[in-house]
Amino acid sequence: MNRYISLFSLLLLAGNVALAQEPYRPAFHFSPKKGWMNDPNGMFYQEGVYHLFFQHYPDKTKWGPMHWGHATSPDMIHWTEQPIALFPDKLGYIFSGSAVVDYNNTSGFGKDGKTPVVAIYTNHSAEGEKAKRTDYQTQGIAYSLDNGRTWTKYEGNPVIKNPGIVDFRDPKVSWYAPKNKWVMALATKDRITFYSSANLKDWTRESDLGHDFGAHGGVWECPDLMPFELNGKTYWVLLVSINPGGPNGGSATQYFVGDFDGSTFRPLDTQERWMDYGTDNYAGVTFFHKGKRTLLMGWMSNWQYAQDVPTVDFRSAMTLPREMGLQQVNGTFYLTSTPAKEVETLWEAPRNVKNAGTFETATKGLFDLEFKGLPNESFSVALSNSLNEVLVIGYDKPSGRYFIDRSAAGKKDFEAGFAKRQWGPRVSAQSKIDLRIIADRASVEVFADGGLTVMTALCFPNQPYSHIQLKTEKKTRVANIRYAAMKPAKVH
Ligand code: FRU
């Protein structure tokens, strides 16, 4: 018996080693054990556990019949993959959507004192699509009485039928306390349509907006709506992912700041702004939970090349969890994203250098590096390896823009546009620059000026980056530099 157990553990170990050996398997970003993953779905926090569901095709590393995969975590950093939560059914694939904890049992799904968790998602009928119908995307719901582990689909599905709009998907539901009702933001082709409900089953159409403003280089997808308090007032941010049409090509997420009264969203202005200017943060949405923090994770890829990136057993990872905020700069409101503080639990031997004119260090490629008080002049931070591959993150003073350049950063031939330099505007009014870079095996996440400009990008070096070097124009001193190696968060 013992022999069998140890043989079994050896096999398990071998399996984990094999997983660990994939060079682009993230060390501290969630990635599925095998198969394809895209958007994060149905994220909620309940009884000390964060739940992440995700668009998943377990059988191939390409997009296919969509399931909801599932993972749980105590801190949004250490994830354990769980059995698949939702399988395709007779109404179709299970596309993106959200989940809410129905504390007051408004749905009536609760039983024996158990609080229901209700998932609201899009059913996508592949047959309907093939037959060129226009009503093949509908909204359905499912409930769980064991905190998201097992699910029962509602027999009354669909709860929202399709009025003849081909792109009709990605319901994001939240509780609108002032009017005691649920509200849903739904992507409907070139606009967002709001619905409301008392019980999550019967939905009333409220309003729509957006067809005449914002970026429209592609279809609107995966909305989210979130309130922020600023100077004693409540402001609402509406996120809208679009594909293609992002500022650096392919898919990206724009946002609008405005008012919401439970029925109608009124933007303060219609200027185009992007939650993340990098190429690789898409379909990001927030966790449903009772606390004050606004926590978001996105899909760390881009539809332009997601199905071609050089990973083997799996495709795609999620971004790090981010805490969202709102800031006013010169009279304009901006959404900010900063890494959730839980990220710091992975720091290994952080060290600080104060008042330094230059910075250079060896690295194993997994790190969290922060510069506080960089001079307001052009600079670059180069991550390089002994193959002379280099990824450059920098600031171009003449144009007032940050950039990531992966033209010589490693593998790039899998897609023609991958190596293009990508840009994000500096919006901060401070003279000095703050810049934080978090690097995993195949990604960098760049947070400038306290999250006012964010850029996330994949990269595929043929060897881990082993050297970091800051170059400034005049070697002006930087107030504080903090370097911490990052511990891997899991075996795969
Ligand atoms: C966004 C998206 C969603 C859709 C899902 C399908 O990446 O296209 O609009 O629900 O992916 O997997």
Short mmCIF file of N, CA and C in Angstrom, two decimals, residues 56-135:
data_model
loop_
_atom_site.label_atom_id
_atom_site.label_comp_id
_atom_site.label_asym_id
_atom_site.label_seq_id
_atom_site.Cartn_x
_atom_site.Cartn_y
_atom_site.Cartn_z
N HIS A 56 -13.57 29.09 -20.15
CA HIS A 56 -12.65 27.97 -20.15
C HIS A 56 -13.07 26.94 -21.19
N TYR A 57 -12.09 26.48 -21.96
CA TYR A 57 -12.30 25.32 -22.82
C TYR A 57 -11.22 24.32 -22.42
N PRO A 58 -11.59 23.33 -21.60
CA PRO A 58 -10.55 22.47 -21.00
C PRO A 58 -9.86 21.54 -22.00
N ASP A 59 -10.49 21.28 -23.16
CA ASP A 59 -9.97 20.25 -24.07
C ASP A 59 -8.91 20.73 -25.05
N LYS A 60 -8.82 22.02 -25.27
CA LYS A 60 -7.84 22.55 -26.24
C LYS A 60 -7.24 23.84 -25.72
N THR A 61 -6.12 24.23 -26.31
CA THR A 61 -5.52 25.52 -25.93
C THR A 61 -5.98 26.62 -26.89
N LYS A 62 -7.10 26.40 -27.54
CA LYS A 62 -7.74 27.44 -28.38
C LYS A 62 -9.15 27.65 -27.86
N TRP A 63 -9.74 28.79 -28.19
CA TRP A 63 -11.12 29.08 -27.80
C TRP A 63 -12.05 28.00 -28.36
N GLY A 64 -13.06 27.61 -27.63
CA GLY A 64 -14.02 26.59 -28.09
C GLY A 64 -15.27 26.66 -27.24
N PRO A 65 -16.03 25.57 -27.15
CA PRO A 65 -17.26 25.60 -26.34
C PRO A 65 -16.97 26.06 -24.90
N MET A 66 -17.58 27.15 -24.52
CA MET A 66 -17.20 27.78 -23.26
C MET A 66 -17.89 27.18 -22.04
N HIS A 67 -17.06 26.90 -21.03
CA HIS A 67 -17.47 26.49 -19.70
C HIS A 67 -17.11 27.62 -18.74
N TRP A 68 -17.58 27.54 -17.50
CA TRP A 68 -17.01 28.38 -16.45
C TRP A 68 -16.08 27.50 -15.62
N GLY A 69 -14.77 27.75 -15.75
CA GLY A 69 -13.82 27.14 -14.83
C GLY A 69 -13.95 27.84 -13.48
N HIS A 70 -13.30 27.31 -12.46
CA HIS A 70 -13.46 27.85 -11.11
C HIS A 70 -12.14 27.72 -10.35
N ALA A 71 -11.81 28.74 -9.59
CA ALA A 71 -10.64 28.68 -8.70
C ALA A 71 -10.97 29.45 -7.43
N THR A 72 -10.35 29.06 -6.33
CA THR A 72 -10.61 29.74 -5.05
C THR A 72 -9.29 30.16 -4.42
N SER A 73 -9.38 31.17 -3.57
CA SER A 73 -8.16 31.70 -2.95
C SER A 73 -8.49 32.42 -1.65
N PRO A 74 -7.59 32.36 -0.67
CA PRO A 74 -7.82 33.16 0.54
C PRO A 74 -7.42 34.62 0.34
N ASP A 75 -6.64 34.91 -0.72
CA ASP A 75 -6.04 36.24 -0.82
C ASP A 75 -5.92 36.79 -2.25
N MET A 76 -6.53 36.14 -3.23
CA MET A 76 -6.47 36.54 -4.65
C MET A 76 -5.07 36.33 -5.25
N ILE A 77 -4.16 35.71 -4.49
CA ILE A 77 -2.80 35.49 -4.98
C ILE A 77 -2.52 33.98 -5.08
N HIS A 78 -2.85 33.25 -4.02
CA HIS A 78 -2.66 31.79 -4.01
C HIS A 78 -3.97 31.14 -4.44
N TRP A 79 -4.01 30.59 -5.64
CA TRP A 79 -5.26 30.05 -6.18
C TRP A 79 -5.24 28.54 -6.24
N THR A 80 -6.36 27.92 -5.95
CA THR A 80 -6.52 26.49 -6.12
C THR A 80 -7.60 26.26 -7.15
N GLU A 81 -7.27 25.56 -8.22
CA GLU A 81 -8.28 25.32 -9.25
C GLU A 81 -9.28 24.29 -8.75
N GLN A 82 -10.55 24.54 -8.99
CA GLN A 82 -11.64 23.67 -8.55
C GLN A 82 -12.27 23.00 -9.77
N PRO A 83 -13.12 22.02 -9.55
CA PRO A 83 -13.81 21.41 -10.70
C PRO A 83 -14.60 22.46 -11.49
N ILE A 84 -14.82 22.17 -12.75
CA ILE A 84 -15.57 23.10 -13.62
C ILE A 84 -16.94 23.38 -13.01
N ALA A 85 -17.34 24.65 -13.02
CA ALA A 85 -18.59 25.05 -12.35
C ALA A 85 -19.81 24.96 -13.27
N LEU A 86 -19.67 25.44 -14.49
CA LEU A 86 -20.83 25.45 -15.41
C LEU A 86 -20.42 24.87 -16.76
N PHE A 87 -21.22 23.91 -17.23
CA PHE A 87 -20.96 23.27 -18.53
C PHE A 87 -21.94 23.81 -19.57
N PRO A 88 -21.56 23.79 -20.85
CA PRO A 88 -22.52 24.17 -21.89
C PRO A 88 -23.79 23.33 -21.76
N ASP A 89 -24.93 23.89 -22.17
CA ASP A 89 -26.20 23.16 -22.05
C ASP A 89 -27.01 23.35 -23.33
N LYS A 90 -28.29 22.98 -23.27
CA LYS A 90 -29.06 23.03 -24.52
C LYS A 90 -29.31 24.46 -25.01
N LEU A 91 -29.12 25.43 -24.14
CA LEU A 91 -29.26 26.82 -24.58
C LEU A 91 -27.95 27.37 -25.16
N GLY A 92 -26.88 26.61 -24.97
CA GLY A 92 -25.63 27.04 -25.61
C GLY A 92 -24.42 27.00 -24.70
N TYR A 93 -23.33 27.60 -25.19
CA TYR A 93 -22.11 27.74 -24.40
C TYR A 93 -22.39 28.69 -23.24
N ILE A 94 -21.51 28.64 -22.23
CA ILE A 94 -21.67 29.57 -21.10
C ILE A 94 -20.65 30.71 -21.27
N PHE A 95 -21.13 31.84 -21.76
CA PHE A 95 -20.27 33.00 -21.99
C PHE A 95 -20.12 33.80 -20.68
N SER A 96 -19.47 34.95 -20.81
CA SER A 96 -19.12 35.74 -19.62
C SER A 96 -20.34 36.26 -18.86
N GLY A 97 -20.11 36.52 -17.58
CA GLY A 97 -21.17 37.04 -16.71
C GLY A 97 -20.62 37.23 -15.31
N SER A 98 -21.55 37.40 -14.37
CA SER A 98 -21.16 37.78 -13.01
C SER A 98 -21.85 36.89 -12.00
N ALA A 99 -21.55 37.08 -10.72
CA ALA A 99 -22.23 36.33 -9.66
C ALA A 99 -22.46 37.28 -8.49
N VAL A 100 -23.57 37.08 -7.80
CA VAL A 100 -23.86 37.90 -6.61
C VAL A 100 -24.21 36.98 -5.45
N VAL A 101 -23.91 37.44 -4.25
CA VAL A 101 -24.36 36.72 -3.07
C VAL A 101 -25.72 37.34 -2.71
N ASP A 102 -26.76 36.52 -2.75
CA ASP A 102 -28.13 37.03 -2.56
C ASP A 102 -28.48 36.95 -1.07
N TYR A 103 -27.89 37.89 -0.29
CA TYR A 103 -28.00 37.84 1.18
C TYR A 103 -29.44 37.78 1.66
N ASN A 104 -30.34 38.51 0.98
CA ASN A 104 -31.74 38.59 1.45
C ASN A 104 -32.64 37.58 0.76
N ASN A 105 -32.02 36.65 0.05
CA ASN A 105 -32.78 35.62 -0.66
C ASN A 105 -33.90 36.22 -1.52
N THR A 106 -33.57 37.29 -2.24
CA THR A 106 -34.57 37.93 -3.12
C THR A 106 -35.01 36.97 -4.21
N SER A 107 -34.12 36.04 -4.57
CA SER A 107 -34.41 35.10 -5.67
C SER A 107 -35.29 33.94 -5.20
N GLY A 108 -35.34 33.73 -3.88
CA GLY A 108 -36.07 32.58 -3.36
C GLY A 108 -35.34 31.27 -3.58
N PHE A 109 -34.11 31.32 -4.07
CA PHE A 109 -33.34 30.08 -4.27
C PHE A 109 -32.79 29.53 -2.95
N GLY A 110 -32.72 30.39 -1.93
CA GLY A 110 -32.17 29.96 -0.64
C GLY A 110 -33.04 28.89 0.00
N LYS A 111 -32.39 27.98 0.70
CA LYS A 111 -33.14 26.89 1.34
C LYS A 111 -32.46 26.54 2.66
N ASP A 112 -33.23 26.15 3.66
CA ASP A 112 -32.68 25.72 4.95
C ASP A 112 -31.67 26.72 5.50
N GLY A 113 -31.96 27.99 5.37
CA GLY A 113 -31.07 29.01 5.89
C GLY A 113 -29.79 29.20 5.10
N LYS A 114 -29.66 28.52 3.95
CA LYS A 114 -28.43 28.68 3.15
C LYS A 114 -28.59 29.85 2.18
N THR A 115 -27.57 30.73 2.19
CA THR A 115 -27.59 31.91 1.32
C THR A 115 -27.26 31.50 -0.12
N PRO A 116 -28.12 31.85 -1.07
CA PRO A 116 -27.79 31.47 -2.45
C PRO A 116 -26.75 32.42 -3.07
N VAL A 117 -25.87 31.86 -3.86
CA VAL A 117 -25.03 32.66 -4.74
C VAL A 117 -25.65 32.49 -6.13
N VAL A 118 -25.89 33.59 -6.81
CA VAL A 118 -26.56 33.50 -8.11
C VAL A 118 -25.60 33.98 -9.21
N ALA A 119 -25.42 33.15 -10.21
CA ALA A 119 -24.59 33.50 -11.37
C ALA A 119 -25.51 33.95 -12.49
N ILE A 120 -25.13 35.03 -13.16
CA ILE A 120 -25.91 35.57 -14.27
C ILE A 120 -24.95 35.59 -15.46
N TYR A 121 -25.27 34.88 -16.53
CA TYR A 121 -24.31 34.68 -17.61
C TYR A 121 -25.05 34.71 -18.96
N THR A 122 -24.26 34.69 -20.02
CA THR A 122 -24.84 34.64 -21.36
C THR A 122 -24.79 33.22 -21.89
N ASN A 123 -25.92 32.74 -22.41
CA ASN A 123 -25.93 31.50 -23.17
C ASN A 123 -25.73 31.86 -24.64
N HIS A 124 -24.76 31.19 -25.26
CA HIS A 124 -24.46 31.47 -26.67
C HIS A 124 -24.75 30.20 -27.45
N SER A 125 -25.78 30.25 -28.30
CA SER A 125 -26.13 29.05 -29.05
C SER A 125 -25.33 28.98 -30.35
N ALA A 126 -24.40 28.00 -30.40
CA ALA A 126 -23.55 27.86 -31.60
C ALA A 126 -24.40 27.50 -32.81
N GLU A 127 -25.48 26.71 -32.59
CA GLU A 127 -26.37 26.35 -33.72
C GLU A 127 -27.07 27.60 -34.25
N GLY A 128 -27.55 28.42 -33.33
CA GLY A 128 -28.22 29.66 -33.71
C GLY A 128 -27.29 30.54 -34.54
N GLU A 129 -26.04 30.59 -34.11
CA GLU A 129 -25.06 31.42 -34.83
C GLU A 129 -24.85 30.88 -36.24
N LYS A 130 -24.71 29.54 -36.31
CA LYS A 130 -24.49 28.88 -37.61
C LYS A 130 -25.65 29.14 -38.55
N ALA A 131 -26.85 29.11 -37.98
CA ALA A 131 -28.06 29.30 -38.80
C ALA A 131 -28.29 30.79 -39.13
N LYS A 132 -27.32 31.62 -38.72
CA LYS A 132 -27.38 33.07 -38.97
C LYS A 132 -28.61 33.75 -38.35
N ARG A 133 -29.05 33.21 -37.22
CA ARG A 133 -30.12 33.89 -36.48
C ARG A 133 -29.52 35.13 -35.83
N THR A 134 -30.36 36.04 -35.35
CA THR A 134 -29.82 37.23 -34.68
C THR A 134 -30.09 37.19 -33.17
N ASP A 135 -30.74 36.09 -32.71
CA ASP A 135 -31.16 36.08 -31.29
C ASP A 135 -30.51 34.94 -30.50
#
